[in-house]
């Protein structure tokens, strides 16, 4: 009692008012905090940081002594004004002094003049004219007090703050936050952040042959490697969660740089999330405060500028030069550096994207080969030759009532030939290959994830604590107020109602999805009804229709994104993570339906329900259902796929991702140039970062890739070139995303995560669905099965000669319904029987136009193929899944080895410690940990050999 | 330097020879260890245990002051002779003194007389006569030295040992091991064992309605609850991994009982596994020593006797009374107590078995209802009525050549009627239900597993370190020796060859499996060829054939178990865990094939490939393939299933599990009575436990249940009563297994595990396979689809009238091949056309006996049904999987809450500690932790309120 309090020195200095409330950690009732403004928080008597003399060789700080600008101004860009303490996090808000709008003449700009107007960027800055000053001022005052309380609580938690004084009547203020060593150490211990220990060990590099092979490979791929300082692949530090009681384990040379910038800002962010503010309805964390407009933004700082002069290097610039430019598109990604700079979550995204892109290479190659096989065998394809044969002409029934004439099958020759390019036995093989490819890809991703998890020390981390979303808290509070009259005011009840709402919301999503499907299909059917008259112009008509479709898809895509967000907001999920997951699932379902429903329509529904000549199916007052071209629906499917896929990628990449941000940037720059002219010269890093776009999550990036993954796998049987287009797109996509993250966004909070979450489930769901969809495309859409059946059961000589004739049924034109016969027929022959594509009994059979035995035979074959294909491919996938262990053998060996090394290491340190226990003189109660670790390394190396070797610095052990 | 060494007091006392080798932890080169024998290890000057005065109220120790036997003899049953230190583990070995066989007369029994004989239980105890004494003596001496070194190493690791002196010429010696507090604390820290902290918190019990409901439920189920002391379901201690630096967190009242018996023995077992023995080829761990016959057994002690007098209660007895008797079959299992006594792995098995059994209840009920529905509608079934109709008689073609006559379909009336019991629309519904049931069961198991994991503090534990199996080490050593001549002596190479061998072995397993399938099917076909002559005796014949089949299955089951073990041994997996997993997989594949291949044969192959009258398929020199009974193969399938399933369960339960162990026990008892007569009065606990069977793992128990799960799910469409039989069996099975574990086996090592491992994958694999298998049973085996097709497409009035006629094709008897006509036909009519069950064109059609259009139509319908059923059920399963969260909401809330409570708790303790840091006078370097925790609780509660409340004892906080 009465001893000086270590945790928050300021509190002690300010008189140590004891905490009053039991719930909150050391909360001050209502601190006026007069010493906060300006740079008064720089307390010279602080015990921290005193011993840390900044050295120039520090890795992460971008500044160099050789920079031309004056040393003081330069250093302060990322540091407090004392040039000592690094800025780890920045909170930004817009202030307006009491009655500032009265003295508007004193300011350069005329914001307050506009009555009732609010500018977009400063939502609550504008005043409502001169009449209603009170409430606005009160609101502003309220916010100021909340900020003051929050900042005070942050300082109580041990953080150090600096901000410029509010000397103008209104403007932006940046609260810079620095985390001193004791805070970093405490939080690192709570968060169980794994840090390298002194102990290093060799990573097993494989057998001698494997070693040589990998060496050769490394040499060959060296021009493809990004030139970044790499971790050694041979040695790894044994990692252990940071613990202040085990400081002797770690190799702490410089307390300022022991935790890298991303970790430091993560720790600060953790405190910001945890700190409460009693004035603001007892909300928890910075996110609630931002949601309530008390702060405007909160972000960690970038490491410097990416386009600074040559000799001034920082991680951001390195990333820009070696990763985020189109010029380096052929290089591997510097994944470790990306992870170091942006955190594990974003690192995993780029690792995933990289793996996906590299997996597209083999499938592209095989896709091209399959396509070329189609091209090469086009002349040998008997059915299309028969169709093109003018001698052996088949007179076809008219495609529409009255206005259409009989036509000759040979006029559809071109479509038939083109169809062969995609409808040949090689595509069956290719779709099996792609189903296994998808499984292989997912398995390899699991392995890569484990590998990265091992090298990034993510093994054994637990899920991070999640706080409630501000919206959820508001809702709960409202519920509580509403129900306070009733007897049962229990949180659990809100939980159950919340559950009901989730169910409701899910039901709503599904009904919307279903409605969309029905709407799309009927519209597509209605639009294309009776439009195509002559088969040789059908392709053009199809193409233009699809382009219209594409535009609709792109527009609906944005709308559905908003709908998904709206639905999820209605649901009010509790935490950010559940919010994200539910939003993703809804958006995925809607976008999936949007992108694929026209394709599904063409693949499985178009032309299936047209009826037959003489008894066509009519919808909408006498419109006949649309038929497929005589070459089969596969050709149309192919056109549809290629246009939608290519168009979506080109337009989304160019316009949305390149164009729009560029335009925005231009606009922002001019705006910024106008308003913030004061900061234009030597702007501080927080000013620069503030002008960037905030980071809003990886969802759009993943979503785009997932939809693409669907194109690559779901219909690969009808469009083997999809992987090539995807590959070309992704080579650009990687750099585009990289550029966005490095140059256009504020630095995201480094988030620690072990996996890519729900995206993996979606991917594996698509992979499974693709098996079924490909089975149906081959069995139902393509002519593969009918050909096979004809060849083995009906053909006289085992070839496909006569196949076309076999697939066409006869129709007696005299049986055409009154009023549907072609008017003004210009067909050059007398027509008694016309032909149509179906397996039906001929007019002279006892049961004319019924489905023939062939029909049922072919249908059985189709269905049997689906069953065999689906179960075979599923079995093979399970086999592949089982054969490839999720954890690579070398990594699981290493993890085991690491564990046993850790036990050995501890047992040895144990001895050391026991020896030291008996030398209490060495232990001074003040700087406990530090002195203990020093003592451990300076202990005389007598008595026990292994222990003493262990304790001196980092040491290599062969594994 | 020179200070007393804390870790192993004996080593210090014996002169403190320093360790020489770098690899091993404090190994003594070759200690003669003269002070080990007898009870010399009881060092009275030890700092441990001195303050622990044994109190009677201790929970886990079975002894009570009121026991009639003399207190000293009684206490020593589970303690060292000082009655202070508890025996945590026992090592047993058989010794024989040098030259003991020369003085054989001095011993009561005549083992050494048998020349070259070795008794089964003491493999190396018997001597080979009087001639070759030297090598045996040397071997014995060698073993003795190895034991001495190992025991010495154990003492170096801090354990305390006691053993009786080897005063006879040969006999069994028990090395009793006690783990003192500092060892327990150190190892608990290494193993990250979670222990309760002082902090308690309330578990959210649900809303007011849920609360009331659960209260009512609890009241209703109270007679079903076992009467064991339960953990409170309302409060839970916050758990945190044990750390000696955070002793102030835990509520350590009595160091002797802070860790319960299972944890203590687990810790000792961990040390035993880790301790090396340089003399025995540097092998690691007790398992290697047992494998090399240096020790005979190693086991922890049971808590006492299960049939001791009434007033003497221990956990084992409690388990026996409330769980391991048939009398309590209706009660829930005391899962927490099981886990406490046997460890998490066995606890999870019984929890799983319990959940499975309770899940069988609803499916049994519905199965019975489905069966009753079949019984109720049997009179309304038109097809069977038509078949039984004598008027409307169908003359059937002969079932075999020459000796068989034409027959009337009405003679198969009985089979047809019985067939309806299982072949009705309700079974289709039931098989969909069971597929979803399987998914629900697995989902609920995941949830229960998570819930148990939460209450048992398993969240966040990592996989346990696994040591290599002795066999693997031997193999590697041999490899190393063999390859030492070659250039590349690298472990990696052995790894790759090992990998190759694994592949080989897997290929071998698969080829064996495949061979077994082919062999079984052909044998079954050959056996039943032409045997069944008249359809009304077919059922009897089938039944007897199946019983023969059952016997074959039971015999092969044992053989395959051995084959799987042999195959896995050839493979030499590295660790016990991989050994177990691979063995399980192989054994499962073989046993699965063994149990199910005859069933698959009947379901999908029998009667499918018989050909048609006039062109039958002949195999083996003129034997016709077997046909199904006219009622359909489903009836035969049903008989097969019921006999195999019931027989397997009855025979395996009664003979193998009840009979054999009983016989063995009888035998052992007499044997033990003869030899160990010295110990018969007041035997020590280690003597009693030694006479029990060793625990050999849970594999047989799981395997039996998994095969049963297959019967319940795979063919449920044809046998809806399977769940009932499974339920009846399991009610017995639970108590049978319980009894075995409590009364017949040595206490197993408590193994910490989060899940049931590979069994879950196998279960979910069976679940998935069952969807396909049921789809095929309904589509192919049953008449469900043909009836549907007939009813909706061929029937004139929408009923099944005429169905039987529709399914029978005509055959012109004049076209029967020469020599296959029935000889001596006694059929009462002139036969021109006979009928057979198939869809073929009639003799008068242009293409007689070809498959008719109906055939292809029905086939299409069957296949379409398979596709729809499979994909629908799979989709529903995925939906169920997705709808039921893997982690129960309340548990995930609790886990999150626990985490944030932990952070709060720490932050408060942090304050306490910082205050104490400035009172160095309180901290004596000797009993560091203890004194610190005392200091923490005795700190004056001034200044800050929350902190001081926290530190005093356990404290309740509402969550």
XYZ file of N, CA, C and O in Angstrom, chain A residues 339-440:
408
model
N 3.486 -10.728 -45.120
C 2.944 -11.073 -43.816
C 3.519 -10.162 -42.736
O 2.801 -9.716 -41.843
N 4.810 -9.880 -42.850
C 5.436 -9.045 -41.836
C 4.821 -7.646 -41.853
O 4.632 -7.017 -40.816
N 4.506 -7.182 -43.065
C 4.025 -5.814 -43.181
C 2.529 -5.704 -42.938
O 2.062 -4.794 -42.268
N 1.760 -6.646 -43.489
C 0.301 -6.504 -43.423
C -0.351 -7.460 -42.435
O -1.563 -7.390 -42.235
N 0.393 -8.368 -41.875
C -0.205 -9.325 -40.947
C -0.578 -10.615 -41.647
O -0.559 -10.715 -42.872
N -0.954 -11.604 -40.828
C -1.168 -12.950 -41.348
C -2.381 -13.059 -42.257
O -2.371 -13.792 -43.235
N -3.436 -12.325 -41.968
C -4.668 -12.493 -42.728
C -4.445 -12.110 -44.188
O -4.811 -12.854 -45.099
N -3.837 -10.968 -44.396
C -3.596 -10.522 -45.767
C -2.498 -11.357 -46.403
O -2.560 -11.679 -47.596
N -1.516 -11.753 -45.591
C -0.478 -12.641 -46.104
C -1.076 -13.928 -46.642
O -0.707 -14.410 -47.720
N -2.039 -14.471 -45.893
C -2.673 -15.722 -46.338
C -3.460 -15.504 -47.623
O -3.476 -16.367 -48.492
N -4.103 -14.345 -47.758
C -4.846 -14.096 -48.989
C -3.912 -14.146 -50.185
O -4.194 -14.794 -51.188
N -2.783 -13.461 -50.068
C -1.890 -13.423 -51.233
C -1.221 -14.785 -51.464
O -0.983 -15.169 -52.603
N -0.946 -15.486 -50.376
C -0.402 -16.839 -50.555
C -1.414 -17.718 -51.279
O -1.075 -18.480 -52.185
N -2.677 -17.575 -50.887
C -3.734 -18.356 -51.528
C -3.854 -17.995 -52.992
O -3.915 -18.859 -53.867
N -3.848 -16.682 -53.261
C -3.987 -16.230 -54.642
C -2.815 -16.731 -55.483
O -2.989 -17.148 -56.638
N -1.632 -16.704 -54.874
C -0.457 -17.174 -55.596
C -0.555 -18.658 -55.913
O -0.282 -19.092 -57.035
N -0.982 -19.428 -54.920
C -1.097 -20.872 -55.147
C -2.150 -21.159 -56.207
O -1.939 -21.990 -57.101
N -3.246 -20.456 -56.123
C -4.324 -20.653 -57.095
C -3.819 -20.335 -58.499
O -4.032 -21.113 -59.442
N -3.121 -19.227 -58.617
C -2.611 -18.832 -59.934
C -1.630 -19.867 -60.466
O -1.686 -20.249 -61.639
N -0.754 -20.335 -59.593
C 0.221 -21.307 -60.101
C -0.457 -22.636 -60.414
O -0.025 -23.357 -61.314
N -1.533 -22.967 -59.694
C -2.265 -24.190 -60.034
C -3.008 -24.046 -61.357
O -3.340 -25.058 -61.985
N -3.276 -22.807 -61.759
C -3.968 -22.627 -63.032
C -3.057 -22.945 -64.213
O -3.541 -23.212 -65.310
N -1.741 -22.910 -63.993
C -0.826 -23.135 -65.118
C -1.016 -24.526 -65.726
O -1.289 -24.636 -66.921
N -0.897 -25.620 -64.915
C -1.077 -26.931 -65.558
C -2.457 -27.105 -66.176
O -2.571 -27.673 -67.270
N -3.498 -26.597 -65.506
C -4.826 -26.808 -66.071
C -4.996 -25.987 -67.343
O -5.698 -26.419 -68.265
N -4.328 -24.828 -67.429
C -4.377 -24.063 -68.670
C -3.729 -24.851 -69.798
O -4.280 -24.941 -70.903
N -2.576 -25.410 -69.497
C -1.846 -26.161 -70.524
C -2.722 -27.299 -71.043
O -2.909 -27.465 -72.248
N -3.289 -28.061 -70.110
C -4.101 -29.195 -70.543
C -5.362 -28.708 -71.244
O -5.798 -29.293 -72.242
N -5.941 -27.600 -70.767
C -7.113 -27.051 -71.436
C -6.817 -26.686 -72.875
O -7.608 -26.977 -73.788
N -5.670 -26.078 -73.082
C -5.285 -25.694 -74.449
C -5.074 -26.949 -75.297
O -5.507 -27.015 -76.457
N -4.453 -27.957 -74.694
C -4.235 -29.199 -75.449
C -5.576 -29.812 -75.837
O -5.773 -30.242 -76.981
N -6.532 -29.825 -74.900
C -7.847 -30.375 -75.197
C -8.497 -29.597 -76.334
O -9.080 -30.177 -77.260
N -8.367 -28.287 -76.275
C -8.943 -27.448 -77.327
C -8.273 -27.743 -78.675
O -8.943 -27.888 -79.700
N -6.945 -27.859 -78.633
C -6.224 -28.144 -79.873
C -6.592 -29.523 -80.415
O -6.684 -29.711 -81.635
N -6.806 -30.473 -79.515
C -7.250 -31.795 -79.954
C -8.562 -31.676 -80.698
O -8.744 -32.305 -81.759
N -9.474 -30.834 -80.171
C -10.733 -30.594 -80.859
C -10.509 -30.011 -82.240
O -11.101 -30.451 -83.237
N -9.600 -29.040 -82.327
C -9.308 -28.415 -83.616
C -8.737 -29.446 -84.596
O -9.103 -29.480 -85.781
N -7.844 -30.270 -84.091
C -7.153 -31.208 -84.977
C -8.097 -32.285 -85.497
O -7.950 -32.766 -86.626
N -9.061 -32.684 -84.671
C -9.922 -33.791 -85.088
C -11.205 -33.302 -85.750
O -12.098 -34.101 -86.016
N -11.275 -32.022 -86.033
C -12.543 -31.475 -86.542
C -12.895 -32.064 -87.900
O -14.072 -32.261 -88.221
N -11.857 -32.389 -88.680
C -12.140 -32.917 -90.007
C -12.572 -34.378 -89.962
O -13.232 -34.871 -90.866
N -12.171 -35.060 -88.878
C -12.488 -36.487 -88.781
C -13.829 -36.744 -88.128
O -14.248 -37.897 -88.007
N -14.475 -35.702 -87.701
C -15.713 -35.880 -86.954
C -16.850 -36.210 -87.917
O -17.288 -35.369 -88.726
N -17.302 -37.450 -87.845
C -18.290 -37.913 -88.827
C -19.625 -37.175 -88.683
O -20.171 -36.728 -89.695
N -20.195 -36.989 -87.485
C -21.493 -36.317 -87.407
C -21.492 -34.935 -88.051
O -22.400 -34.604 -88.812
N -20.445 -34.129 -87.784
C -20.478 -32.793 -88.375
C -20.256 -32.875 -89.899
O -20.815 -32.076 -90.643
N -19.491 -33.854 -90.373
C -19.334 -34.010 -91.821
C -20.669 -34.393 -92.453
O -21.034 -33.886 -93.506
N -21.383 -35.276 -91.755
C -22.689 -35.678 -92.285
C -23.647 -34.500 -92.315
O -24.453 -34.351 -93.228
N -23.568 -33.668 -91.279
C -24.466 -32.519 -91.240
C -24.160 -31.540 -92.359
O -25.060 -30.904 -92.919
N -22.878 -31.408 -92.688
C -22.490 -30.447 -93.707
C -22.688 -30.994 -95.123
O -22.580 -30.254 -96.107
N -22.945 -32.259 -95.215
C -23.067 -32.895 -96.532
C -24.339 -32.412 -97.237
O -25.451 -32.654 -96.782
N -24.152 -31.709 -98.377
C -25.304 -31.149 -99.088
C -26.152 -32.239 -99.754
O -27.356 -32.103 -99.866
N -25.494 -33.310 -100.192
C -26.235 -34.386 -100.847
C -27.261 -35.010 -99.909
O -28.415 -35.213 -100.242
N -26.753 -35.319 -98.733
C -27.537 -36.112 -97.787
C -28.403 -35.182 -96.929
O -28.385 -35.241 -95.714
N -29.131 -34.273 -97.617
C -29.773 -33.189 -96.873
C -30.965 -33.688 -96.075
O -31.742 -34.509 -96.538
N -31.080 -33.153 -94.839
C -32.250 -33.437 -94.002
C -33.130 -32.200 -94.003
O -32.657 -31.090 -93.733
N -34.405 -32.406 -94.326
C -35.336 -31.284 -94.291
C -35.873 -31.148 -92.866
O -36.514 -32.056 -92.343
N -35.596 -30.029 -92.256
C -35.959 -29.854 -90.853
C -37.284 -29.120 -90.729
O -37.656 -28.294 -91.577
N -37.979 -29.407 -89.620
C -39.243 -28.734 -89.364
C -38.981 -27.266 -89.037
O -37.911 -26.922 -88.497
N -39.919 -26.380 -89.335
C -39.693 -24.941 -89.089
C -39.483 -24.646 -87.607
O -40.086 -25.295 -86.745
N -38.641 -23.647 -87.329
C -38.285 -23.341 -85.948
C -39.305 -22.449 -85.254
O -39.237 -22.254 -84.039
N -40.187 -21.832 -86.069
C -41.239 -21.068 -85.423
C -42.512 -21.198 -86.251
O -42.485 -21.714 -87.361
N -43.584 -20.740 -85.687
C -44.856 -20.902 -86.381
C -44.988 -19.866 -87.488
O -44.481 -18.742 -87.383
N -45.654 -20.219 -88.515
C -46.010 -19.320 -89.624
C -44.806 -18.704 -90.335
O -44.504 -19.051 -91.464
N -44.080 -17.821 -89.672
C -43.073 -17.045 -90.398
C -41.833 -17.865 -90.762
O -41.085 -17.484 -91.653
N -41.599 -18.963 -90.034
C -40.392 -19.741 -90.336
C -40.703 -20.783 -91.407
O -41.813 -21.322 -91.483
N -39.665 -21.064 -92.162
C -39.795 -22.012 -93.268
C -39.126 -23.326 -92.882
O -38.407 -23.414 -91.884
N -39.351 -24.377 -93.654
C -38.523 -25.578 -93.537
C -37.097 -25.188 -93.860
O -36.851 -24.251 -94.619
N -36.167 -25.902 -93.345
C -34.776 -25.545 -93.611
C -33.929 -26.789 -93.700
O -34.313 -27.885 -93.277
N -32.789 -26.600 -94.279
C -31.897 -27.716 -94.522
C -30.864 -27.815 -93.415
O -30.267 -26.800 -93.028
N -30.664 -29.011 -92.882
C -29.733 -29.170 -91.752
C -28.317 -28.706 -92.101
O -27.578 -28.227 -91.249
N -27.966 -28.834 -93.390
C -26.601 -28.469 -93.771
C -26.343 -26.978 -93.573
O -25.186 -26.550 -93.532
N -27.407 -26.198 -93.411
C -27.163 -24.773 -93.169
C -26.628 -24.525 -91.764
O -26.106 -23.450 -91.474
N -26.772 -25.496 -90.861
C -26.217 -25.360 -89.500
C -24.837 -25.979 -89.402
O -24.352 -26.281 -88.299
N -24.230 -26.168 -90.562
C -22.933 -26.847 -90.626
C -21.879 -26.181 -89.749
O -21.175 -26.842 -88.991
N -21.803 -24.837 -89.827
C -20.759 -24.121 -89.083
C -20.864 -24.360 -87.591
O -19.875 -24.688 -86.928
N -22.077 -24.243 -87.061
C -22.267 -24.455 -85.630
C -21.850 -25.860 -85.225
O -21.215 -26.066 -84.190
N -22.220 -26.808 -86.077
C -21.894 -28.191 -85.752
C -20.395 -28.394 -85.677
O -19.883 -29.061 -84.771
N -19.677 -27.787 -86.620
C -18.218 -27.931 -86.612
C -17.614 -27.250 -85.392
O -16.730 -27.792 -84.737
N -18.109 -26.050 -85.103
C -17.578 -25.341 -83.928
C -17.876 -26.133 -82.658
O -17.055 -26.201 -81.729
N -19.048 -26.743 -82.632
C -19.454 -27.494 -81.453
C -18.471 -28.624 -81.143
O -18.205 -28.933 -79.979
N -17.934 -29.193 -82.222
C -17.013 -30.301 -82.002
C -15.775 -29.877 -81.221
O -15.145 -30.690 -80.525
N -15.424 -28.597 -81.360
C -14.231 -28.114 -80.644
C -14.358 -28.370 -79.147
O -13.362 -28.594 -78.457
N -15.580 -28.292 -78.637
C -15.763 -28.443 -77.199
C -16.464 -29.740 -76.826
O -16.517 -30.097 -75.670
N -17.039 -30.382 -77.807
C -17.795 -31.593 -77.502
C -17.084 -32.803 -78.091
O -17.460 -33.329 -79.119
N -16.015 -33.205 -77.429
C -15.304 -34.399 -77.874
C -14.828 -35.173 -76.654
O -14.872 -34.649 -75.529
N -14.418 -36.411 -76.845
C -14.101 -37.234 -75.670
C -13.051 -36.612 -74.754
O -13.050 -36.867 -73.546
N -12.175 -35.760 -75.311
C -11.128 -35.181 -74.483
C -11.713 -34.322 -73.367
O -11.133 -34.223 -72.281
N -12.874 -33.699 -73.632
C -13.437 -32.853 -72.581
C -13.930 -33.681 -71.392
O -13.924 -33.195 -70.264
N -14.348 -34.910 -71.650
C -14.744 -35.779 -70.545
C -13.544 -36.022 -69.640
O -13.607 -35.846 -68.413
N -12.444 -36.393 -70.291
C -11.206 -36.567 -69.526
C -10.851 -35.284 -68.777
O -10.494 -35.301 -67.603
N -11.001 -34.154 -69.477
C -10.598 -32.884 -68.873
C -11.463 -32.543 -67.663
O -10.958 -32.005 -66.685
N -12.743 -32.872 -67.736
C -13.562 -32.501 -66.583
C -13.277 -33.402 -65.385
O -13.340 -32.940 -64.241
N -12.921 -34.660 -65.644
C -12.461 -35.496 -64.526
C -11.180 -34.899 -63.948
O -11.022 -34.736 -62.732
N -10.289 -34.543 -64.853
C -9.022 -33.945 -64.427
C -9.274 -32.708 -63.573
O -8.650 -32.521 -62.523
N -10.208 -31.870 -64.016
C -10.415 -30.621 -63.283
C -11.066 -30.857 -61.917
O -10.797 -30.114 -60.972
N -11.904 -31.884 -61.825
C -12.485 -32.196 -60.515
C -11.381 -32.612 -59.551
O -11.339 -32.162 -58.399
N -10.461 -33.447 -60.052
C -9.342 -33.851 -59.191
C -8.401 -32.674 -58.953
O -7.833 -32.530 -57.876
N -8.274 -31.842 -59.964
C -7.439 -30.644 -59.818
C -7.955 -29.794 -58.665
O -7.169 -29.312 -57.847
N -9.281 -29.612 -58.612
C -9.851 -28.792 -57.545
C -9.524 -29.406 -56.183
O -9.141 -28.700 -55.244
N -9.655 -30.739 -56.076
C -9.322 -31.393 -54.815
C -7.843 -31.218 -54.484
O -7.481 -30.892 -53.348
N -7.015 -31.416 -55.500
C -5.571 -31.262 -55.300
C -5.255 -29.842 -54.827
O -4.429 -29.644 -53.936
